[in-house]
């Protein structure tokens, strides 16, 4: 049976009560303090201190200090007044039990309310954290979309600039060709004028010689022989054979091998464009070149737009399926998209076109080796 502590002391003011309870060997670890508005209990085996308070106190702001074999309580009154006694007088056992039960219920309700408030605060914190994370993810997604849009606009501008440069280059070539033809026509016209002027001069000289006397004819006979106009040539046909040339430039200014290769590529591209490919309906002539499509796919690959790059390589392969780099670049796009089977298939096609031996190796290693050796 616990020992009831009765040798305690207490003091009060109008707003607070100070209780000092001596307990031998008391420590924070062993002491069990229970305090409500009307009830205070300290259980520190084998000691027990219990008080049924005279008036209600504010248990949330009240404090207990344990040390030096003593527990000192500082209890704040709910109403400022002087108490006649510390505990209620004439309290029987039934009333004590009711006060204890009521105090326990109040403590349980307070603990439940505190737990609910803590759970509500935790839910609010989680909701706030989730909203912050969603906002950060939305900003990051928007930033990535803006970056992709800027890259797309940049690539479009570069493409338009390249087209404009090509158009100006073609116009400049046409102007140079027209100027050259104009100079040639002008030179031919000048030569005709010179020949005509020379013929008129000879005719005038012959007429002047005819009007002179016989003495003049004898004196200048030798000179007239030298200056006389030759007889007209006999009528005939002259056949001229020209070297067949596809390009308008002279043979000495051109490279036959490069021109033949260009003509061969143009013939293949022309045969490819004659097929029924709906994608080529809206493209310009320079955009139907497999090399141009390959460069466009490389630019899209650099901007991490792998699906658009695959479309460019697909169209280039439909135009010319004998270029191994088209398959290798498309394999690089499939590798970035984790399409390993398609990457291996395109790498194998490139190997077969280049007539290289294909060994049984791991698919990922094959793709990486192909990219290091032939990739963009």
Tab-separated table of C-alpha atoms in Angstrom:
chain	number	residue	atom	x	y	z
A	1	UNK	CA	0.000	0.000	0.000
A	2	UNK	CA	1.469	3.425	-1.002
A	3	UNK	CA	2.486	5.912	1.662
A	4	UNK	CA	0.382	9.083	1.663
A	5	UNK	CA	2.529	12.246	1.788
A	6	UNK	CA	1.123	14.741	4.228
A	7	UNK	CA	4.121	16.884	5.196
A	8	UNK	CA	3.833	19.231	2.249
A	9	UNK	CA	3.759	23.047	2.279
A	10	UNK	CA	1.954	25.531	0.080
A	11	UNK	CA	1.725	29.256	-0.600
A	12	UNK	CA	-0.559	31.349	-2.751
A	13	UNK	CA	-1.099	34.659	-4.430
A	14	UNK	CA	-4.249	35.935	-6.089
A	15	UNK	CA	-3.216	34.317	-9.389
A	16	UNK	CA	-1.023	31.291	-8.475
A	17	UNK	CA	-0.500	28.508	-5.926
A	18	UNK	CA	2.956	27.095	-5.022
A	19	UNK	CA	3.112	23.574	-3.540
A	20	UNK	CA	6.299	21.894	-2.284
A	21	UNK	CA	6.094	18.104	-1.830
A	22	UNK	CA	9.120	16.371	-0.212
A	23	UNK	CA	9.806	12.903	-1.697
A	24	UNK	CA	12.894	10.917	-0.847
A	25	UNK	CA	14.836	9.749	-3.895
A	26	UNK	CA	12.384	11.275	-6.384
A	27	UNK	CA	13.564	11.549	-10.004
A	28	UNK	CA	12.030	12.616	-13.283
A	29	UNK	CA	12.120	9.050	-14.564
A	30	UNK	CA	10.238	7.535	-11.596
A	31	UNK	CA	7.695	10.296	-10.855
A	32	UNK	CA	4.235	10.077	-12.456
A	33	UNK	CA	2.429	13.449	-12.299
A	34	UNK	CA	-1.253	13.774	-13.203
A	35	UNK	CA	-2.910	17.205	-13.117
A	36	UNK	CA	-6.373	18.482	-14.156
A	37	UNK	CA	-8.493	21.488	-13.288
A	38	UNK	CA	-9.574	20.166	-9.871
A	39	UNK	CA	-7.249	17.248	-9.207
A	40	UNK	CA	-3.484	16.806	-8.660
A	41	UNK	CA	-1.708	13.497	-8.106
A	42	UNK	CA	1.944	12.442	-7.843
A	43	UNK	CA	2.768	8.735	-7.856
A	44	UNK	CA	6.413	7.965	-6.979
A	45	UNK	CA	6.539	4.503	-5.422
A	46	UNK	CA	6.245	3.960	-2.545
A	47	UNK	CA	4.908	7.529	-2.077
A	48	UNK	CA	1.581	8.959	-3.206
A	49	UNK	CA	0.509	12.582	-3.072
A	50	UNK	CA	-3.089	13.446	-3.927
A	51	UNK	CA	-4.977	16.798	-3.622
A	52	UNK	CA	-8.568	17.707	-4.562
A	53	UNK	CA	-8.094	21.405	-5.299
A	54	UNK	CA	-10.239	24.115	-3.780
A	55	UNK	CA	-10.890	25.897	-7.135
A	56	UNK	CA	-10.142	25.223	-10.814
A	57	UNK	CA	-6.671	25.867	-12.191
A	58	UNK	CA	-5.216	26.253	-15.687
A	59	UNK	CA	-3.542	22.854	-16.070
A	60	UNK	CA	-1.988	23.696	-19.454
A	61	UNK	CA	0.062	26.615	-18.097
A	62	UNK	CA	0.888	25.003	-14.750
A	63	UNK	CA	4.393	23.562	-14.181
A	64	UNK	CA	6.188	21.027	-11.989
A	65	UNK	CA	9.920	21.094	-11.066
A	66	UNK	CA	11.522	17.872	-9.798
A	67	UNK	CA	14.887	17.845	-8.008
A	68	UNK	CA	16.696	17.665	-4.630
A	69	UNK	CA	14.169	15.123	-3.224
A	70	UNK	CA	11.377	17.647	-3.766
A	71	UNK	CA	8.640	18.403	-6.303
A	72	UNK	CA	7.626	22.064	-6.577
A	73	UNK	CA	4.316	22.820	-8.350
A	74	UNK	CA	3.369	26.206	-9.789
A	75	UNK	CA	-0.396	26.205	-10.397
A	76	UNK	CA	-2.088	29.165	-12.119
A	77	UNK	CA	-5.617	29.945	-10.975
A	78	UNK	CA	-8.394	30.387	-13.501
A	79	UNK	CA	-9.972	33.107	-11.376
A	80	UNK	CA	-7.890	35.576	-9.359
A	81	UNK	CA	-8.895	35.028	-5.703
A	82	UNK	CA	-7.446	33.901	-2.395
A	83	UNK	CA	-8.257	30.296	-1.420
A	84	UNK	CA	-9.330	29.439	2.105
A	85	UNK	CA	-7.674	26.011	1.891
A	86	UNK	CA	-5.658	24.045	-0.661
A	87	UNK	CA	-8.009	21.076	-0.872
A	88	UNK	CA	-11.726	20.635	-0.497
A	89	UNK	CA	-13.018	19.853	2.977
A	90	UNK	CA	-15.537	17.164	3.846
A	91	UNK	CA	-14.900	15.038	0.750
A	92	UNK	CA	-16.059	11.451	1.114
A	93	UNK	CA	-14.783	8.442	-0.823
A	94	UNK	CA	-17.594	8.470	-3.409
A	95	UNK	CA	-16.981	12.111	-4.208
A	96	UNK	CA	-13.233	11.457	-4.463
A	97	UNK	CA	-13.920	8.611	-6.913
A	98	UNK	CA	-16.210	10.814	-9.010
A	99	UNK	CA	-13.581	13.570	-9.104
A	100	UNK	CA	-10.911	11.048	-10.103
A	101	UNK	CA	-13.095	9.577	-12.875
A	102	UNK	CA	-14.075	13.030	-14.113
A	103	UNK	CA	-10.445	14.131	-14.124
A	104	UNK	CA	-9.421	11.029	-16.108
A	105	UNK	CA	-12.211	11.637	-18.643
A	106	UNK	CA	-11.160	15.278	-18.986
A	107	UNK	CA	-7.538	14.206	-19.475
A	108	UNK	CA	-8.576	11.656	-22.106
A	109	UNK	CA	-10.697	14.219	-23.953
A	110	UNK	CA	-7.876	16.747	-23.815
A	111	UNK	CA	-5.421	14.145	-25.129
A	112	UNK	CA	-7.876	13.177	-27.874
A	113	UNK	CA	-8.387	16.815	-28.867
A	114	UNK	CA	-4.638	17.378	-28.868
A	115	UNK	CA	-4.129	14.273	-30.994
A	116	UNK	CA	-6.810	15.362	-33.452
A	117	UNK	CA	-5.333	18.863	-33.615
A	118	UNK	CA	-1.898	17.360	-34.220
A	119	UNK	CA	-3.273	15.043	-36.932
A	120	UNK	CA	-5.124	17.964	-38.536
A	121	UNK	CA	-1.951	20.048	-38.468
A	122	UNK	CA	-0.021	17.147	-39.991
A	123	UNK	CA	-2.637	16.812	-42.746
A	124	UNK	CA	-2.446	20.515	-43.446
A	125	UNK	CA	1.339	20.288	-43.607
A	126	UNK	CA	1.122	17.352	-46.025
A	127	UNK	CA	-1.410	19.201	-48.158
A	128	UNK	CA	0.779	22.287	-48.223
A	129	UNK	CA	3.838	20.184	-49.082
A	130	UNK	CA	1.934	18.434	-51.874
A	131	UNK	CA	0.767	21.758	-53.292
A	132	UNK	CA	4.314	23.109	-53.189
A	133	UNK	CA	5.661	19.984	-54.924
A	134	UNK	CA	2.948	20.152	-57.589
A	135	UNK	CA	3.746	23.812	-58.162
A	136	UNK	CA	7.457	23.062	-58.487
A	137	UNK	CA	6.761	20.191	-60.914
A	138	UNK	CA	4.440	22.405	-62.950
A	139	UNK	CA	7.087	25.120	-63.154
A	140	UNK	CA	9.711	22.547	-64.171
A	141	UNK	CA	7.401	21.094	-66.843
A	142	UNK	CA	6.653	24.573	-68.148
A	143	UNK	CA	10.362	25.369	-68.204
A	144	UNK	CA	11.087	22.213	-70.216
A	145	UNK	CA	8.240	22.950	-72.634
A	146	UNK	CA	9.476	26.524	-73.068
A	147	UNK	CA	12.990	25.236	-73.714
A	148	UNK	CA	11.704	22.768	-76.314
A	149	UNK	CA	9.602	25.483	-77.937
A	150	UNK	CA	12.602	27.806	-78.074
A	151	UNK	CA	14.714	25.048	-79.614
A	152	UNK	CA	11.971	24.366	-82.173
A	153	UNK	CA	11.728	28.047	-83.056
A	154	UNK	CA	15.512	28.233	-83.304
A	155	UNK	CA	15.637	25.183	-85.592
A	156	UNK	CA	12.831	26.629	-87.730
A	157	UNK	CA	14.657	29.941	-88.056
A	158	UNK	CA	17.885	28.169	-88.978
A	159	UNK	CA	16.003	26.149	-91.598
A	160	UNK	CA	14.387	29.278	-93.034
A	161	UNK	CA	17.770	31.020	-93.059
A	162	UNK	CA	19.301	28.068	-94.881
A	163	UNK	CA	16.480	28.097	-97.444
A	164	UNK	CA	16.881	31.841	-97.958
A	165	UNK	CA	20.637	31.415	-98.384
A	166	UNK	CA	20.078	28.675	-100.967
A	167	UNK	CA	17.551	30.815	-102.830
A	168	UNK	CA	19.909	33.802	-102.911
A	169	UNK	CA	22.742	31.574	-104.090
A	170	UNK	CA	20.581	30.260	-106.933
A	171	UNK	CA	19.530	33.782	-107.862
A	172	UNK	CA	23.156	34.913	-107.814
A	173	UNK	CA	24.141	32.033	-110.105
A	174	UNK	CA	21.323	32.884	-112.522
A	175	UNK	CA	22.354	36.550	-112.554
A	176	UNK	CA	25.991	35.623	-113.206
A	177	UNK	CA	24.932	33.308	-116.027
A	178	UNK	CA	22.763	36.012	-117.599
A	179	UNK	CA	25.567	38.557	-117.300
A	180	UNK	CA	27.970	36.131	-118.944
A	181	UNK	CA	25.536	35.513	-121.826
A	182	UNK	CA	25.012	39.240	-122.160
A	183	UNK	CA	28.780	39.844	-122.385
A	184	UNK	CA	29.106	37.118	-124.988
A	185	UNK	CA	26.280	38.601	-127.081
A	186	UNK	CA	27.808	42.058	-126.744
A	187	UNK	CA	31.217	40.770	-127.848
A	188	UNK	CA	29.674	38.994	-130.852
A	189	UNK	CA	27.819	42.178	-131.804
A	190	UNK	CA	31.022	44.229	-131.601
A	191	UNK	CA	32.842	41.725	-133.818
A	192	UNK	CA	30.031	41.937	-136.378
A	193	UNK	CA	30.254	45.724	-136.385
A	194	UNK	CA	34.019	45.573	-136.924
A	195	UNK	CA	33.632	43.166	-139.828
A	196	UNK	CA	30.928	45.347	-141.383
A	197	UNK	CA	33.029	48.494	-140.994
A	198	UNK	CA	36.022	46.753	-142.552
A	199	UNK	CA	33.930	45.702	-145.603
A	200	UNK	CA	32.633	49.250	-146.103
A	201	UNK	CA	36.168	50.632	-145.978
A	202	UNK	CA	37.358	48.244	-148.632
A	203	UNK	CA	34.469	49.173	-150.942
A	204	UNK	CA	35.216	52.909	-150.599
A	205	UNK	CA	38.877	52.338	-151.427
A	206	UNK	CA	37.991	50.440	-154.611
A	207	UNK	CA	35.672	53.210	-155.807
A	208	UNK	CA	38.331	55.879	-155.287
A	209	UNK	CA	40.814	53.898	-157.266
A	210	UNK	CA	38.403	53.535	-160.206
A	211	UNK	CA	37.913	57.357	-160.579
A	212	UNK	CA	41.632	58.090	-161.046
A	213	UNK	CA	43.376	58.357	-164.453
A	214	UNK	CA	45.387	55.877	-166.385
A	215	UNK	CA	48.626	57.153	-164.959
A	216	UNK	CA	47.317	56.533	-161.535
A	217	UNK	CA	46.327	53.031	-162.551
A	218	UNK	CA	49.874	52.333	-163.779
A	219	UNK	CA	51.548	53.890	-160.754
A	220	UNK	CA	49.330	52.219	-158.150
A	221	UNK	CA	48.681	48.994	-159.966
A	222	UNK	CA	50.661	46.900	-157.492
A	223	UNK	CA	48.929	48.570	-154.554
A	224	UNK	CA	45.499	47.889	-155.995
A	225	UNK	CA	46.325	44.240	-156.327
A	226	UNK	CA	47.161	44.064	-152.649
A	227	UNK	CA	44.078	46.051	-151.493
A	228	UNK	CA	41.558	44.470	-153.843
A	229	UNK	CA	38.675	42.511	-152.276
A	230	UNK	CA	39.015	38.749	-152.710
A	231	UNK	CA	36.471	36.862	-154.742
A	232	UNK	CA	33.465	35.443	-152.909
A	233	UNK	CA	33.877	31.956	-151.592
A	234	UNK	CA	32.047	29.070	-153.143
A	235	UNK	CA	28.797	27.948	-151.567
A	236	UNK	CA	29.068	24.921	-149.259
A	237	UNK	CA	27.930	23.358	-145.990
A	238	UNK	CA	30.138	23.167	-142.926
A	239	UNK	CA	29.300	20.484	-140.355
A	240	UNK	CA	30.252	21.263	-136.742
A	241	UNK	CA	30.188	18.617	-134.034
A	242	UNK	CA	29.957	19.695	-130.392
A	243	UNK	CA	30.865	17.624	-127.364
A	244	UNK	CA	27.622	16.597	-125.617
A	245	UNK	CA	27.493	18.374	-122.273
A	246	UNK	CA	24.766	18.142	-119.581
A	247	UNK	CA	26.109	21.138	-117.681
A	248	UNK	CA	26.411	24.577	-119.363
A	249	UNK	CA	30.024	25.029	-118.246
A	250	UNK	CA	32.956	24.290	-120.511
A	251	UNK	CA	34.746	20.958	-120.240
A	252	UNK	CA	37.961	22.554	-118.987
A	253	UNK	CA	36.056	24.219	-116.092
A	254	UNK	CA	34.149	21.178	-114.848
A	255	UNK	CA	34.891	17.925	-113.057
A	256	UNK	CA	33.394	15.024	-114.932
A	257	UNK	CA	33.512	12.538	-112.046
A	258	UNK	CA	31.721	14.851	-109.606
A	259	UNK	CA	29.093	15.741	-112.229
A	260	UNK	CA	28.456	12.110	-113.064
A	261	UNK	CA	28.005	11.277	-109.379
A	262	UNK	CA	25.612	14.200	-108.955
A	263	UNK	CA	23.591	13.094	-111.997
A	264	UNK	CA	23.417	9.559	-110.625
A	265	UNK	CA	22.107	10.778	-107.257
A	266	UNK	CA	19.593	13.055	-108.936
A	267	UNK	CA	18.344	10.168	-111.075
A	268	UNK	CA	17.850	7.996	-107.992
A	269	UNK	CA	16.068	10.800	-106.166
A	270	UNK	CA	13.884	11.419	-109.232
A	271	UNK	CA	12.943	7.758	-109.422
A	272	UNK	CA	12.121	7.795	-105.733
A	273	UNK	CA	9.946	10.901	-106.030
A	274	UNK	CA	8.010	9.346	-108.908
A	275	UNK	CA	6.648	6.727	-106.489
A	276	UNK	CA	3.394	7.331	-104.666
A	277	UNK	CA	4.659	8.952	-101.430
A	278	UNK	CA	2.008	11.271	-99.918
A	279	UNK	CA	4.588	12.925	-97.633
A	280	UNK	CA	6.363	14.472	-100.660
A	281	UNK	CA	3.343	16.363	-101.945
A	282	UNK	CA	3.873	19.439	-99.744
A	283	UNK	CA	7.705	19.491	-99.910
A	284	UNK	CA	9.884	21.641	-102.079
A	285	UNK	CA	12.408	20.191	-104.505
A	286	UNK	CA	15.407	20.739	-102.218
A	287	UNK	CA	13.480	19.151	-99.311
A	288	UNK	CA	13.161	15.885	-101.284
A	289	UNK	CA	16.911	15.307	-101.045
A	290	UNK	CA	17.885	12.447	-98.639
A	291	UNK	CA	20.988	14.371	-97.530
A	292	UNK	CA	18.867	17.390	-96.603
A	293	UNK	CA	16.470	15.144	-94.647
A	294	UNK	CA	19.445	13.527	-92.874
A	295	UNK	CA	20.771	16.945	-91.779
A	296	UNK	CA	17.307	17.909	-90.567
A	297	UNK	CA	17.036	14.669	-88.565
A	298	UNK	CA	20.456	15.364	-87.002
A	299	UNK	CA	19.291	18.810	-85.857
A	300	UNK	CA	16.108	17.340	-84.349
A	301	UNK	CA	18.204	14.666	-82.601
A	302	UNK	CA	20.402	17.402	-81.088
A	303	UNK	CA	17.260	19.042	-79.624
A	304	UNK	CA	16.165	15.649	-78.145
A	305	UNK	CA	13.089	15.538	-80.426
A	306	UNK	CA	13.686	11.865	-81.232
A	307	UNK	CA	10.272	11.044	-82.738
A	308	UNK	CA	10.501	13.878	-85.289
A	309	UNK	CA	14.064	12.822	-86.114
A	310	UNK	CA	12.852	9.248	-86.755
A	311	UNK	CA	10.191	10.601	-89.159
A	312	UNK	CA	12.858	12.545	-91.081
A	313	UNK	CA	15.103	9.461	-91.310
A	314	UNK	CA	12.147	7.286	-92.390
A	315	UNK	CA	11.355	9.597	-95.304
A	316	UNK	CA	15.031	9.804	-96.286
A	317	UNK	CA	15.275	5.979	-96.273
A	318	UNK	CA	12.194	5.750	-98.497
A	319	UNK	CA	13.937	8.067	-100.934
A	320	UNK	CA	17.294	6.246	-100.818
A	321	UNK	CA	17.737	3.016	-98.842
A	322	UNK	CA	21.424	2.599	-99.680
A	323	UNK	CA	22.828	5.184	-97.233
A	324	UNK	CA	24.044	3.389	-94.058
A	325	UNK	CA	24.189	6.571	-91.933
A	326	UNK	CA	20.394	6.935	-92.191
A	327	UNK	CA	19.927	3.548	-90.499
A	328	UNK	CA	22.618	4.323	-87.908
A	329	UNK	CA	21.087	7.684	-86.991
A	330	UNK	CA	17.636	6.123	-86.711
A	331	UNK	CA	19.156	3.389	-84.510
A	332	UNK	CA	20.541	6.150	-82.251
A	333	UNK	CA	17.021	7.621	-81.890
A	334	UNK	CA	15.549	4.186	-81.058
A	335	UNK	CA	18.322	3.652	-78.511
A	336	UNK	CA	17.437	6.948	-76.795
A	337	UNK	CA	13.770	5.852	-76.730
A	338	UNK	CA	14.737	2.391	-75.299
A	339	UNK	CA	13.538	0.619	-78.468
A	340	UNK	CA	16.447	-1.831	-78.416
A	341	UNK	CA	15.038	-4.289	-80.968
A	342	UNK	CA	14.551	-1.547	-83.581
A	343	UNK	CA	17.985	-0.127	-82.799
A	344	UNK	CA	19.559	-3.560	-83.386
A	345	UNK	CA	17.581	-4.013	-86.609
A	346	UNK	CA	18.724	-0.652	-88.039
A	347	UNK	CA	22.334	-1.278	-86.937
A	348	UNK	CA	22.294	-4.685	-88.651
A	349	UNK	CA	20.937	-3.129	-91.873
A	350	UNK	CA	23.744	-0.577	-91.834
A	351	UNK	CA	26.271	-3.406	-91.312
A	352	UNK	CA	24.818	-5.320	-94.250
A	353	UNK	CA	24.896	-2.259	-96.524
A	354	UNK	CA	28.559	-1.623	-95.660
A	355	UNK	CA	29.239	-5.374	-96.018
A	356	UNK	CA	30.784	-5.640	-92.545
A	357	UNK	CA	30.786	-8.922	-90.547
A	358	UNK	CA	28.013	-9.059	-87.940
A	359	UNK	CA	29.029	-10.875	-84.760
A	360	UNK	CA	26.832	-12.231	-81.971
A	361	UNK	CA	27.217	-9.682	-79.191
A	362	UNK	CA	24.932	-8.131	-76.605
A	363	UNK	CA	22.274	-5.812	-78.185
A	364	UNK	CA	23.177	-2.796	-76.028
A	365	UNK	CA	26.872	-3.274	-76.706
A	366	UNK	CA	26.155	-3.578	-80.451
A	367	UNK	CA	24.189	-0.305	-80.468
A	368	UNK	CA	26.835	1.578	-78.481
A	369	UNK	CA	29.624	0.218	-80.698
A	370	UNK	CA	27.734	1.287	-83.829
A	371	UNK	CA	27.135	4.771	-82.408
A	372	UNK	CA	30.806	5.202	-81.496
A	373	UNK	CA	31.900	4.101	-84.945
A	374	UNK	CA	29.297	5.531	-87.320
A	375	UNK	CA	26.770	7.550	-85.261
A	376	UNK	CA	25.903	11.207	-85.498
